[in-house]
PDB file of C-alpha atoms and ligand atoms in Angstrom:
ATOM      1  CA  UNK A  74      -2.871  17.719   9.444  1.00  0.00           C
ATOM      2  CA  UNK A  75      -3.941  15.781  12.538  1.00  0.00           C
ATOM      3  CA  UNK A  76      -1.293  14.178  14.759  1.00  0.00           C
ATOM      4  CA  UNK A  77       1.301  16.583  13.971  1.00  0.00           C
ATOM      5  CA  UNK A  78       5.025  15.547  13.056  1.00  0.00           C
ATOM      6  CA  UNK A  79       7.074  14.835  16.177  1.00  0.00           C
ATOM      7  CA  UNK A  80      10.143  17.329  16.417  1.00  0.00           C
ATOM      8  CA  UNK A  81      13.170  15.015  16.046  1.00  0.00           C
ATOM      9  CA  UNK A  82      16.679  16.597  17.219  1.00  0.00           C
ATOM     10  CA  UNK A  83      19.214  16.503  14.466  1.00  0.00           C
ATOM     11  CA  UNK A  84      16.351  16.038  11.679  1.00  0.00           C
ATOM     12  CA  UNK A  85      14.263  18.756   9.819  1.00  0.00           C
ATOM     13  CA  UNK A  86      10.684  17.809   9.217  1.00  0.00           C
ATOM     14  CA  UNK A  87      10.010  18.488   5.470  1.00  0.00           C
ATOM     15  CA  UNK A  88       6.502  16.966   4.397  1.00  0.00           C
ATOM     16  CA  UNK A  89       3.799  14.984   5.732  1.00  0.00           C
ATOM     17  CA  UNK A  90       1.836  12.770   3.525  1.00  0.00           C
ATOM     18  CA  UNK A  91      -1.415  11.538   4.725  1.00  0.00           C
ATOM     19  CA  UNK A  92       0.118   8.506   6.963  1.00  0.00           C
ATOM     20  CA  UNK A  93       3.965   9.263   6.999  1.00  0.00           C
ATOM     21  CA  UNK A  94       6.151  12.173   8.130  1.00  0.00           C
ATOM     22  CA  UNK A  95       9.669  12.788   6.175  1.00  0.00           C
ATOM     23  CA  UNK A  96      12.610  14.351   7.699  1.00  0.00           C
ATOM     24  CA  UNK A  97      16.025  15.298   6.419  1.00  0.00           C
ATOM     25  CA  UNK A  98      19.252  15.463   8.488  1.00  0.00           C
ATOM     26  CA  UNK A  99      20.586  18.371   9.736  1.00  0.00           C
ATOM     27  CA  UNK A 100      24.187  17.402   8.813  1.00  0.00           C
ATOM     28  CA  UNK A 101      23.001  17.613   5.017  1.00  0.00           C
ATOM     29  CA  UNK A 102      23.548  13.800   4.622  1.00  0.00           C
ATOM     30  CA  UNK A 103      21.898  12.553   1.412  1.00  0.00           C
ATOM     31  CA  UNK A 104      19.223  10.597   3.111  1.00  0.00           C
ATOM     32  CA  UNK A 105      15.826  10.847   4.808  1.00  0.00           C
ATOM     33  CA  UNK A 106      13.791   9.532   7.509  1.00  0.00           C
ATOM     34  CA  UNK A 107      10.219   8.373   7.126  1.00  0.00           C
ATOM     35  CA  UNK A 108       8.209   8.117  10.239  1.00  0.00           C
ATOM     36  CA  UNK A 109       4.893   6.090   9.973  1.00  0.00           C
ATOM     37  CA  UNK A 110       2.242   7.854  12.111  1.00  0.00           C
ATOM     38  CA  UNK A 111      -0.938   6.429  13.422  1.00  0.00           C
ATOM     39  CA  UNK A 112      -2.996   8.358  11.278  1.00  0.00           C
ATOM     40  CA  UNK A 113      -5.448   6.282   8.820  1.00  0.00           C
ATOM     41  CA  UNK A 114      -6.757   7.527   5.613  1.00  0.00           C
ATOM     42  CA  UNK A 115      -9.544   6.465   3.480  1.00  0.00           C
ATOM     43  CA  UNK A 116     -10.832   7.715   0.076  1.00  0.00           C
ATOM     44  CA  UNK A 117      -7.802  10.024   0.331  1.00  0.00           C
ATOM     45  CA  UNK A 118      -9.056  11.845   3.652  1.00  0.00           C
ATOM     46  CA  UNK A 119      -7.266  11.494   6.888  1.00  0.00           C
ATOM     47  CA  UNK A 120      -9.749  10.610   9.478  1.00  0.00           C
ATOM     48  CA  UNK A 121     -10.054  10.957  13.313  1.00  0.00           C
ATOM     49  CA  UNK A 122      -9.045   9.539  15.574  1.00  0.00           C
ATOM     50  CA  UNK A 123      -5.758   7.910  14.908  1.00  0.00           C
ATOM     51  CA  UNK A 124      -5.391   3.878  15.334  1.00  0.00           C
ATOM     52  CA  UNK A 125      -3.169   3.325  18.040  1.00  0.00           C
ATOM     53  CA  UNK A 126      -0.036   1.338  17.389  1.00  0.00           C
ATOM     54  CA  UNK A 127      -0.591   1.454  13.727  1.00  0.00           C
ATOM     55  CA  UNK A 128       2.456   3.190  12.563  1.00  0.00           C
ATOM     56  CA  UNK A 129       4.672   0.649  14.502  1.00  0.00           C
ATOM     57  CA  UNK A 130       3.104  -2.224  12.793  1.00  0.00           C
ATOM     58  CA  UNK A 131       3.097  -0.532   9.321  1.00  0.00           C
ATOM     59  CA  UNK A 132       6.917  -0.192   9.927  1.00  0.00           C
ATOM     60  CA  UNK A 133       7.217  -3.728  11.176  1.00  0.00           C
ATOM     61  CA  UNK A 134       5.335  -5.191   8.252  1.00  0.00           C
ATOM     62  CA  UNK A 135       7.420  -3.174   5.757  1.00  0.00           C
ATOM     63  CA  UNK A 136      10.834  -4.163   7.179  1.00  0.00           C
ATOM     64  CA  UNK A 137       9.771  -7.769   7.322  1.00  0.00           C
ATOM     65  CA  UNK A 138       8.606  -7.695   3.551  1.00  0.00           C
ATOM     66  CA  UNK A 139      11.947  -5.672   2.442  1.00  0.00           C
ATOM     67  CA  UNK A 140      13.806  -8.595   4.108  1.00  0.00           C
ATOM     68  CA  UNK A 141      11.776 -11.466   2.216  1.00  0.00           C
ATOM     69  CA  UNK A 142      12.311  -9.612  -1.122  1.00  0.00           C
ATOM     70  CA  UNK A 143      16.128  -9.152  -0.437  1.00  0.00           C
ATOM     71  CA  UNK A 144      16.285 -12.806  -0.964  1.00  0.00           C
ATOM     72  CA  UNK A 145      14.978 -14.321   2.212  1.00  0.00           C
ATOM     73  CA  UNK A 146      12.235 -15.999   0.149  1.00  0.00           C
ATOM     74  CA  UNK A 147      14.865 -17.519  -2.087  1.00  0.00           C
ATOM     75  CA  UNK A 148      14.197 -15.152  -4.987  1.00  0.00           C
ATOM     76  CA  UNK A 149      16.534 -12.108  -6.497  1.00  0.00           C
ATOM     77  CA  UNK A 150      16.984  -9.095  -4.291  1.00  0.00           C
ATOM     78  CA  UNK A 151      14.776  -6.336  -5.224  1.00  0.00           C
ATOM     79  CA  UNK A 152      16.685  -3.080  -4.622  1.00  0.00           C
ATOM     80  CA  UNK A 153      14.945  -1.088  -1.809  1.00  0.00           C
ATOM     81  CA  UNK A 154      15.406   2.309  -0.296  1.00  0.00           C
ATOM     82  CA  UNK A 155      16.705   1.065   3.226  1.00  0.00           C
ATOM     83  CA  UNK A 156      19.989   2.131   4.192  1.00  0.00           C
ATOM     84  CA  UNK A 157      21.626  -0.708   5.893  1.00  0.00           C
ATOM     85  CA  UNK A 158      22.815  -0.220   9.448  1.00  0.00           C
ATOM     86  CA  UNK A 159      21.254   3.411   9.599  1.00  0.00           C
ATOM     87  CA  UNK A 160      19.164   3.650  12.779  1.00  0.00           C
ATOM     88  CA  UNK A 161      16.215   5.907  13.238  1.00  0.00           C
ATOM     89  CA  UNK A 162      16.365   8.369  16.349  1.00  0.00           C
ATOM     90  CA  UNK A 163      15.186   6.779  19.611  1.00  0.00           C
ATOM     91  CA  UNK A 164      11.832   8.868  19.738  1.00  0.00           C
ATOM     92  CA  UNK A 165      10.991   7.312  16.272  1.00  0.00           C
ATOM     93  CA  UNK A 166      12.036   3.739  17.326  1.00  0.00           C
ATOM     94  CA  UNK A 167       9.687   1.253  15.743  1.00  0.00           C
ATOM     95  CA  UNK A 168       7.913   3.901  13.451  1.00  0.00           C
ATOM     96  CA  UNK A 169      10.881   5.251  11.451  1.00  0.00           C
ATOM     97  CA  UNK A 170      12.924   4.078   8.714  1.00  0.00           C
ATOM     98  CA  UNK A 171      16.200   5.652   7.354  1.00  0.00           C
ATOM     99  CA  UNK A 172      16.084   5.497   3.562  1.00  0.00           C
ATOM    100  CA  UNK A 173      17.642   6.961   0.476  1.00  0.00           C
ATOM    101  CA  UNK A 174      15.976   9.986  -0.848  1.00  0.00           C
ATOM    102  CA  UNK A 175      14.920   8.711  -4.362  1.00  0.00           C
ATOM    103  CA  UNK A 176      13.485  10.317  -7.400  1.00  0.00           C
ATOM    104  CA  UNK A 177       9.949   9.014  -7.045  1.00  0.00           C
ATOM    105  CA  UNK A 178       8.334   7.738 -10.212  1.00  0.00           C
ATOM    106  CA  UNK A 179       4.538   9.547 -10.391  1.00  0.00           C
ATOM    107  CA  UNK A 180       2.958   6.093 -10.945  1.00  0.00           C
ATOM    108  CA  UNK A 181       1.337   3.940  -8.075  1.00  0.00           C
ATOM    109  CA  UNK A 182       1.995   0.508  -9.322  1.00  0.00           C
ATOM    110  CA  UNK A 183      -1.019  -1.634  -8.503  1.00  0.00           C
ATOM    111  CA  UNK A 184      -1.165  -5.495  -8.834  1.00  0.00           C
ATOM    112  CA  UNK A 185      -4.439  -7.361  -8.719  1.00  0.00           C
ATOM    113  CA  UNK A 186      -4.777 -11.060  -8.233  1.00  0.00           C
ATOM    114  CA  UNK A 187      -8.580 -10.840  -7.551  1.00  0.00           C
ATOM    115  CA  UNK A 188     -11.151  -8.166  -8.583  1.00  0.00           C
ATOM    116  CA  UNK A 189     -12.595  -5.854  -5.994  1.00  0.00           C
ATOM    117  CA  UNK A 190     -12.544  -2.243  -4.972  1.00  0.00           C
ATOM    118  CA  UNK A 191     -12.042   0.137  -7.859  1.00  0.00           C
ATOM    119  CA  UNK A 192     -11.127  -2.784 -10.186  1.00  0.00           C
ATOM    120  CA  UNK A 193     -14.750  -4.203  -9.631  1.00  0.00           C
ATOM    121  CA  UNK A 194     -16.269  -0.849 -10.087  1.00  0.00           C
ATOM    122  CA  UNK A 195     -14.606  -0.347 -13.488  1.00  0.00           C
ATOM    123  CA  UNK A 196     -15.187  -4.152 -14.451  1.00  0.00           C
ATOM    124  CA  UNK A 197     -19.107  -3.569 -13.874  1.00  0.00           C
ATOM    125  CA  UNK A 198     -19.012  -0.599 -15.943  1.00  0.00           C
ATOM    126  CA  UNK A 199     -16.719  -1.456 -18.902  1.00  0.00           C
ATOM    127  CA  UNK A 200     -15.728  -5.162 -18.301  1.00  0.00           C
ATOM    128  CA  UNK A 201     -11.995  -3.904 -18.261  1.00  0.00           C
ATOM    129  CA  UNK A 202      -9.563  -2.925 -15.217  1.00  0.00           C
ATOM    130  CA  UNK A 203      -7.310   0.027 -16.124  1.00  0.00           C
ATOM    131  CA  UNK A 204      -8.199  -0.842 -19.683  1.00  0.00           C
ATOM    132  CA  UNK A 205      -7.350  -4.462 -19.447  1.00  0.00           C
ATOM    133  CA  UNK A 206     -10.317  -6.677 -20.703  1.00  0.00           C
ATOM    134  CA  UNK A 207     -11.222  -9.316 -18.511  1.00  0.00           C
ATOM    135  CA  UNK A 208     -13.421 -12.558 -18.846  1.00  0.00           C
ATOM    136  CA  UNK A 209     -17.439 -11.919 -18.714  1.00  0.00           C
ATOM    137  CA  UNK A 210     -19.178 -13.115 -15.429  1.00  0.00           C
ATOM    138  CA  UNK A 211     -16.798 -12.274 -12.695  1.00  0.00           C
ATOM    139  CA  UNK A 212     -18.116 -11.612  -9.349  1.00  0.00           C
ATOM    140  CA  UNK A 213     -16.783  -9.214  -6.595  1.00  0.00           C
ATOM    141  CA  UNK A 214     -13.864 -10.986  -5.046  1.00  0.00           C
ATOM    142  CA  UNK A 215     -13.391 -13.597  -7.568  1.00  0.00           C
ATOM    143  CA  UNK A 216      -9.672 -14.454  -8.327  1.00  0.00           C
ATOM    144  CA  UNK A 217      -8.549 -13.237 -11.856  1.00  0.00           C
ATOM    145  CA  UNK A 218      -6.931 -15.716 -14.411  1.00  0.00           C
ATOM    146  CA  UNK A 219      -3.713 -14.073 -13.867  1.00  0.00           C
ATOM    147  CA  UNK A 220      -2.362 -11.201 -11.769  1.00  0.00           C
ATOM    148  CA  UNK A 221      -2.808  -7.814 -13.800  1.00  0.00           C
ATOM    149  CA  UNK A 222      -0.737  -4.654 -13.457  1.00  0.00           C
ATOM    150  CA  UNK A 223      -3.339  -1.708 -12.943  1.00  0.00           C
ATOM    151  CA  UNK A 224      -1.347   1.533 -12.612  1.00  0.00           C
ATOM    152  CA  UNK A 225      -2.510   4.668 -11.134  1.00  0.00           C
ATOM    153  CA  UNK A 226      -1.450   8.112 -11.519  1.00  0.00           C
ATOM    154  CA  UNK A 227      -0.008   9.564  -8.143  1.00  0.00           C
ATOM    155  CA  UNK A 228      -1.835  12.885  -7.673  1.00  0.00           C
ATOM    156  CA  UNK A 229      -0.320  15.702  -6.014  1.00  0.00           C
ATOM    157  CA  UNK A 230      -1.338  15.977  -2.145  1.00  0.00           C
ATOM    158  CA  UNK A 231      -4.944  16.830  -1.986  1.00  0.00           C
ATOM    159  CA  UNK A 232      -6.058  15.389  -5.345  1.00  0.00           C
ATOM    160  CA  UNK A 233      -7.115  12.059  -6.125  1.00  0.00           C
ATOM    161  CA  UNK A 234      -5.088   8.941  -7.489  1.00  0.00           C
ATOM    162  CA  UNK A 235      -6.562   8.060 -10.779  1.00  0.00           C
ATOM    163  CA  UNK A 236      -6.397   4.673 -12.461  1.00  0.00           C
ATOM    164  CA  UNK A 237      -4.465   4.770 -16.044  1.00  0.00           C
ATOM    165  CA  UNK A 238      -3.830   2.532 -18.704  1.00  0.00           C
ATOM    166  CA  UNK A 239      -0.600   0.989 -19.493  1.00  0.00           C
ATOM    167  CA  UNK A 240      -0.205   3.279 -22.453  1.00  0.00           C
ATOM    168  CA  UNK A 241      -0.345   6.285 -20.334  1.00  0.00           C
ATOM    169  CA  UNK A 242       2.194   4.770 -18.071  1.00  0.00           C
ATOM    170  CA  UNK A 243       4.764   4.762 -21.056  1.00  0.00           C
ATOM    171  CA  UNK A 244       3.811   8.365 -21.643  1.00  0.00           C
ATOM    172  CA  UNK A 245       4.575   9.398 -18.028  1.00  0.00           C
ATOM    173  CA  UNK A 246       7.826   7.355 -17.454  1.00  0.00           C
ATOM    174  CA  UNK A 247       8.912   5.925 -20.919  1.00  0.00           C
ATOM    175  CA  UNK A 248       8.540   2.593 -22.571  1.00  0.00           C
ATOM    176  CA  UNK A 249      11.343   0.917 -21.131  1.00  0.00           C
ATOM    177  CA  UNK A 250      10.883   2.194 -17.702  1.00  0.00           C
ATOM    178  CA  UNK A 251       7.077   1.226 -17.831  1.00  0.00           C
ATOM    179  CA  UNK A 252       7.766  -2.239 -18.790  1.00  0.00           C
ATOM    180  CA  UNK A 253      10.376  -2.434 -15.853  1.00  0.00           C
ATOM    181  CA  UNK A 254       7.790  -1.227 -13.600  1.00  0.00           C
ATOM    182  CA  UNK A 255       5.189  -3.742 -14.606  1.00  0.00           C
ATOM    183  CA  UNK A 256       7.475  -6.751 -14.704  1.00  0.00           C
ATOM    184  CA  UNK A 257       8.812  -5.930 -11.271  1.00  0.00           C
ATOM    185  CA  UNK A 258       5.575  -5.363  -9.632  1.00  0.00           C
ATOM    186  CA  UNK A 259       4.105  -8.600 -11.193  1.00  0.00           C
ATOM    187  CA  UNK A 260       7.000 -10.288  -9.942  1.00  0.00           C
ATOM    188  CA  UNK A 261       6.934  -9.017  -6.309  1.00  0.00           C
ATOM    189  CA  UNK A 262       3.177  -9.788  -6.108  1.00  0.00           C
ATOM    190  CA  UNK A 263       3.452 -13.357  -7.112  1.00  0.00           C
ATOM    191  CA  UNK A 264       6.506 -13.965  -4.558  1.00  0.00           C
ATOM    192  CA  UNK A 265       4.519 -12.001  -1.698  1.00  0.00           C
ATOM    193  CA  UNK A 266       1.170 -13.876  -2.672  1.00  0.00           C
ATOM    194  CA  UNK A 267       2.996 -17.216  -2.567  1.00  0.00           C
ATOM    195  CA  UNK A 268       4.439 -16.352   1.216  1.00  0.00           C
ATOM    196  CA  UNK A 269       1.050 -15.037   2.291  1.00  0.00           C
ATOM    197  CA  UNK A 270      -0.756 -18.199   0.878  1.00  0.00           C
ATOM    198  CA  UNK A 271       1.662 -20.624   2.959  1.00  0.00           C
ATOM    199  CA  UNK A 272       0.348 -18.581   5.818  1.00  0.00           C
ATOM    200  CA  UNK A 273      -3.302 -19.136   5.029  1.00  0.00           C
ATOM    201  CA  UNK A 274      -3.776 -15.619   3.567  1.00  0.00           C
ATOM    202  CA  UNK A 275      -4.747 -14.416   0.230  1.00  0.00           C
ATOM    203  CA  UNK A 276      -3.022 -11.123  -0.922  1.00  0.00           C
ATOM    204  CA  UNK A 277      -5.933  -9.970  -3.173  1.00  0.00           C
ATOM    205  CA  UNK A 278      -4.198  -6.692  -4.459  1.00  0.00           C
ATOM    206  CA  UNK A 279      -1.217  -4.453  -3.571  1.00  0.00           C
ATOM    207  CA  UNK A 280       0.103  -1.021  -4.455  1.00  0.00           C
ATOM    208  CA  UNK A 281       3.992  -0.426  -4.766  1.00  0.00           C
ATOM    209  CA  UNK A 282       5.819   2.826  -5.196  1.00  0.00           C
ATOM    210  CA  UNK A 283       9.315   2.754  -6.858  1.00  0.00           C
ATOM    211  CA  UNK A 284      11.924   5.581  -7.305  1.00  0.00           C
ATOM    212  CA  UNK A 285      15.258   5.820  -9.080  1.00  0.00           C
ATOM    213  CA  UNK A 286      18.441   5.938  -7.064  1.00  0.00           C
ATOM    214  CA  UNK A 287      21.466   8.388  -7.846  1.00  0.00           C
ATOM    215  CA  UNK A 288      22.530   5.644 -10.800  1.00  0.00           C
ATOM    216  CA  UNK A 289      19.013   5.468 -12.262  1.00  0.00           C
ATOM    217  CA  UNK A 290      18.399   1.957 -10.529  1.00  0.00           C
ATOM    218  CA  UNK A 291      14.749   1.094 -10.005  1.00  0.00           C
ATOM    219  CA  UNK A 292      14.320   0.867  -6.255  1.00  0.00           C
ATOM    220  CA  UNK A 293      11.309  -0.188  -4.137  1.00  0.00           C
ATOM    221  CA  UNK A 294      10.291   2.776  -1.747  1.00  0.00           C
ATOM    222  CA  UNK A 295       7.606   3.799   0.549  1.00  0.00           C
ATOM    223  CA  UNK A 296       5.834   1.072   2.510  1.00  0.00           C
ATOM    224  CA  UNK A 297       5.429  -2.311   1.199  1.00  0.00           C
ATOM    225  CA  UNK A 298       2.893  -5.124   1.522  1.00  0.00           C
ATOM    226  CA  UNK A 299       1.370  -3.471   4.417  1.00  0.00           C
ATOM    227  CA  UNK A 300      -2.660  -3.660   5.634  1.00  0.00           C
ATOM    228  CA  UNK A 301      -2.590   0.128   4.384  1.00  0.00           C
ATOM    229  CA  UNK A 302      -1.180  -0.540   0.757  1.00  0.00           C
ATOM    230  CA  UNK A 303      -2.920  -4.047   0.374  1.00  0.00           C
ATOM    231  CA  UNK A 304      -5.702  -6.329   0.960  1.00  0.00           C
ATOM    232  CA  UNK A 305      -5.273  -9.348   2.775  1.00  0.00           C
ATOM    233  CA  UNK A 306      -8.271 -12.061   3.149  1.00  0.00           C
ATOM    234  CA  UNK A 307      -8.496 -15.120   5.053  1.00  0.00           C
ATOM    235  CA  UNK A 308      -8.009 -17.916   2.624  1.00  0.00           C
ATOM    236  CA  UNK A 309     -10.502 -20.371   4.236  1.00  0.00           C
ATOM    237  CA  UNK A 310     -13.076 -17.862   4.623  1.00  0.00           C
ATOM    238  CA  UNK A 311     -12.653 -16.729   0.935  1.00  0.00           C
ATOM    239  CA  UNK A 312     -13.053 -20.646  -0.259  1.00  0.00           C
ATOM    240  CA  UNK A 313     -16.106 -21.416   2.123  1.00  0.00           C
ATOM    241  CA  UNK A 314     -17.978 -17.992   2.017  1.00  0.00           C
ATOM    242  CA  UNK A 315     -20.876 -17.265   0.000  1.00  0.00           C
ATOM    243  CA  UNK A 316     -21.500 -13.554   0.381  1.00  0.00           C
ATOM    244  CA  UNK A 317     -18.645 -11.013  -0.712  1.00  0.00           C
ATOM    245  CA  UNK A 318     -18.542 -10.005   2.953  1.00  0.00           C
ATOM    246  CA  UNK A 319     -17.762 -13.584   4.141  1.00  0.00           C
ATOM    247  CA  UNK A 320     -15.322 -14.273   1.177  1.00  0.00           C
ATOM    248  CA  UNK A 321     -13.399 -10.932   1.751  1.00  0.00           C
ATOM    249  CA  UNK A 322     -12.840 -11.312   5.499  1.00  0.00           C
ATOM    250  CA  UNK A 323      -9.889  -8.843   5.749  1.00  0.00           C
ATOM    251  CA  UNK A 324      -6.990  -7.973   7.688  1.00  0.00           C
ATOM    252  CA  UNK A 325      -6.448  -4.562   6.479  1.00  0.00           C
ATOM    253  CA  UNK A 326      -7.924  -0.842   6.002  1.00  0.00           C
ATOM    254  CA  UNK A 327     -11.155  -2.372   4.484  1.00  0.00           C
ATOM    255  CA  UNK A 328     -12.781  -2.266   7.575  1.00  0.00           C
ATOM    256  CA  UNK A 329     -12.424   1.501   7.693  1.00  0.00           C
ATOM    257  CA  UNK A 330     -13.412   2.005   4.351  1.00  0.00           C
ATOM    258  CA  UNK A 331     -16.532  -0.134   4.512  1.00  0.00           C
ATOM    259  CA  UNK A 332     -17.592   1.818   7.651  1.00  0.00           C
ATOM    260  CA  UNK A 333     -16.952   5.247   6.094  1.00  0.00           C
ATOM    261  CA  UNK A 334     -18.762   4.235   2.762  1.00  0.00           C
ATOM    262  CA  UNK A 335     -21.767   3.301   4.910  1.00  0.00           C
ATOM    263  CA  UNK A 336     -21.837   6.223   7.046  1.00  0.00           C
ATOM    264  CA  UNK A 337     -20.737   9.201   4.869  1.00  0.00           C
ATOM    265  CA  UNK A 338     -22.116  10.397   1.560  1.00  0.00           C
ATOM    266  CA  UNK A 339     -18.484  11.812   0.752  1.00  0.00           C
ATOM    267  CA  UNK A 340     -19.495  15.564   1.023  1.00  0.00           C
ATOM    268  CA  UNK A 341     -18.083  17.925   3.766  1.00  0.00           C
ATOM    269  CA  UNK A 342     -15.561  16.458   6.107  1.00  0.00           C
ATOM    270  CA  UNK A 343     -15.553  12.673   6.878  1.00  0.00           C
ATOM    271  CA  UNK A 344     -17.417  11.654  10.459  1.00  0.00           C
ATOM    272  CA  UNK A 345     -15.125  10.402  13.417  1.00  0.00           C
ATOM    273  CA  UNK A 346     -14.426   6.842  13.339  1.00  0.00           C
ATOM    274  CA  UNK A 347     -16.469   5.077  16.281  1.00  0.00           C
ATOM    275  CA  UNK A 348     -14.059   3.357  19.074  1.00  0.00           C
ATOM    276  CA  UNK A 349     -15.357  -0.279  17.991  1.00  0.00           C
ATOM    277  CA  UNK A 350     -14.099   0.330  14.238  1.00  0.00           C
ATOM    278  CA  UNK A 351     -10.808   1.614  15.682  1.00  0.00           C
ATOM    279  CA  UNK A 352     -10.179  -1.214  17.933  1.00  0.00           C
ATOM    280  CA  UNK A 353     -11.195  -3.786  15.205  1.00  0.00           C
ATOM    281  CA  UNK A 354      -8.664  -2.137  12.743  1.00  0.00           C
ATOM    282  CA  UNK A 355      -6.001  -2.160  15.382  1.00  0.00           C
ATOM    283  CA  UNK A 356      -6.557  -5.770  16.059  1.00  0.00           C
ATOM    284  CA  UNK A 357      -6.720  -6.877  12.640  1.00  0.00           C
ATOM    285  CA  UNK A 358      -3.476  -5.124  11.780  1.00  0.00           C
ATOM    286  CA  UNK A 359      -1.982  -6.800  14.836  1.00  0.00           C
ATOM    287  CA  UNK A 360      -3.270 -10.373  13.703  1.00  0.00           C
ATOM    288  CA  UNK A 361      -1.792  -9.766  10.207  1.00  0.00           C
ATOM    289  CA  UNK A 362       1.664  -9.072  11.611  1.00  0.00           C
ATOM    290  CA  UNK A 363       1.373 -12.343  13.782  1.00  0.00           C
ATOM    291  CA  UNK A 364      -0.003 -14.579  10.885  1.00  0.00           C
ATOM    292  CA  UNK A 365       2.604 -13.682   8.555  1.00  0.00           C
ATOM    293  CA  UNK A 366       5.673 -13.519  10.670  1.00  0.00           C
ATOM    294  CA  UNK A 367       5.103 -16.120  13.377  1.00  0.00           C
TER     295      UNK A 367
HETATM  296  P1  LIG B 300      -1.107   7.562   0.929  1.00  0.00           P
HETATM  297  O1  LIG B 300      -0.355   6.595   0.763  1.00  0.00           O
HETATM  298  O2  LIG B 300      -2.085   7.438   1.811  1.00  0.00           O
HETATM  299  O3  LIG B 300      -1.881   7.864  -0.513  1.00  0.00           O
HETATM  300  P2  LIG B 300       0.411   9.946   0.780  1.00  0.00           P
HETATM  301  O4  LIG B 300       1.015   9.191  -0.601  1.00  0.00           O
HETATM  302  O5  LIG B 300      -0.066  11.235   0.618  1.00  0.00           O
HETATM  303  O6  LIG B 300      -0.448   8.953   1.362  1.00  0.00           O
HETATM  304  P3  LIG B 300       2.391   8.941   2.659  1.00  0.00           P
HETATM  305  O7  LIG B 300       2.622   7.624   2.535  1.00  0.00           O
HETATM  306  O8  LIG B 300       1.689   9.510   4.056  1.00  0.00           O
HETATM  307  O9  LIG B 300       1.827   9.799   1.440  1.00  0.00           O
HETATM  308  O10 LIG B 300       3.992   9.713   2.666  1.00  0.00           O
HETATM  309  C1  LIG B 300       5.169   9.007   2.252  1.00  0.00           C
HETATM  310  C2  LIG B 300       5.448  10.041   1.181  1.00  0.00           C
HETATM  311  O11 LIG B 300       6.959   9.848   1.117  1.00  0.00           O
HETATM  312  C3  LIG B 300       4.823   9.941  -0.248  1.00  0.00           C
HETATM  313  O12 LIG B 300       4.877  10.835  -1.007  1.00  0.00           O
HETATM  314  C4  LIG B 300       5.959   8.734  -0.879  1.00  0.00           C
HETATM  315  O13 LIG B 300       5.876   8.633  -2.449  1.00  0.00           O
HETATM  316  C5  LIG B 300       7.383   9.563  -0.341  1.00  0.00           C
HETATM  317  N1  LIG B 300       8.536   8.483  -0.352  1.00  0.00           N
HETATM  318  C6  LIG B 300       8.486   7.374  -0.061  1.00  0.00           C
HETATM  319  N2  LIG B 300       9.645   6.837   0.074  1.00  0.00           N
HETATM  320  C7  LIG B 300      10.456   7.673  -0.383  1.00  0.00           C
HETATM  321  C8  LIG B 300      11.908   7.622  -0.930  1.00  0.00           C
HETATM  322  N3  LIG B 300      12.813   6.687  -0.660  1.00  0.00           N
HETATM  323  N4  LIG B 300      12.535   8.771  -1.479  1.00  0.00           N
HETATM  324  C9  LIG B 300      11.580  10.074  -1.740  1.00  0.00           C
HETATM  325  N5  LIG B 300      10.125   9.835  -1.379  1.00  0.00           N
HETATM  326  C10 LIG B 300       9.592   8.915  -0.845  1.00  0.00           C
HETATM  327 MG1  LIG B 301       1.763   6.579   0.362  1.00  0.00          MG
END
């Protein structure tokens, strides 16, 4: 893995995902440190080089959204994995979060308010997304009649996540939990989309991960509503644009995905990102944080 996890005094490095490094405390306390690196992944590959400052931006965005969803937006408090008052070590300052170690559910909870990406691909083929039938005649980037829950099976490291039906989600986590995942995900999406809209942004789609705490309470984990896990578009450009590219002027990882899709046939290892793509991505991530939180 590129950009190896930094050794941190008092913490043992236990796992690295594509973007985050996980640590356990050496004193055996029941908690975890999640450190967001500057690594960037697309199509399930970690790319070179890293995006400078990205880990800190993702962490700042997640923390801001966790606070909104804890009731700052006037809604009910959604339980999340942060441990109040627990401070990450200085070397991970700005990139680390001390969290409860949860029993993670193997489902990526995707909500789409707009049609694009793998949803658009499935719709063109079958007229559905994750088995949900949609009206005819929709285009890439169109708004859906209402937000839909389109889960994916969280594949083990190295394998590809796969879109699944709600029935498959029920098989994986049980009927009650599946309904809770769907309802909570749709609630968070609606609340977040309203906040984004007030800042001139469209939250086109997003992905949540949930786990269960020691009491079995459904708890929001991982990162939330970041430019890695979500598609954000400029609302004015979406309304006035005519081509999909104009309508989906994005503040997220789409810049990297689009460049990679055009430059690589998905065989062998992916090419290195050119410096202008790295810089544009970093600039868009910074801009998103400013637009949302200013
Ligand atoms: P990507 O998000 O690009 O698909 P990834 O899923 O391989 O990458 P990362 O996001 O880099 O992994 O690493 C974070 C890992 O930590 C994920 O496997 C996620 O499910 C897990 N995780 C996040 N929060 C918690 C938590 N509170 N308890 C246990 N595991 C968690
Ligand atoms: Mg992840």
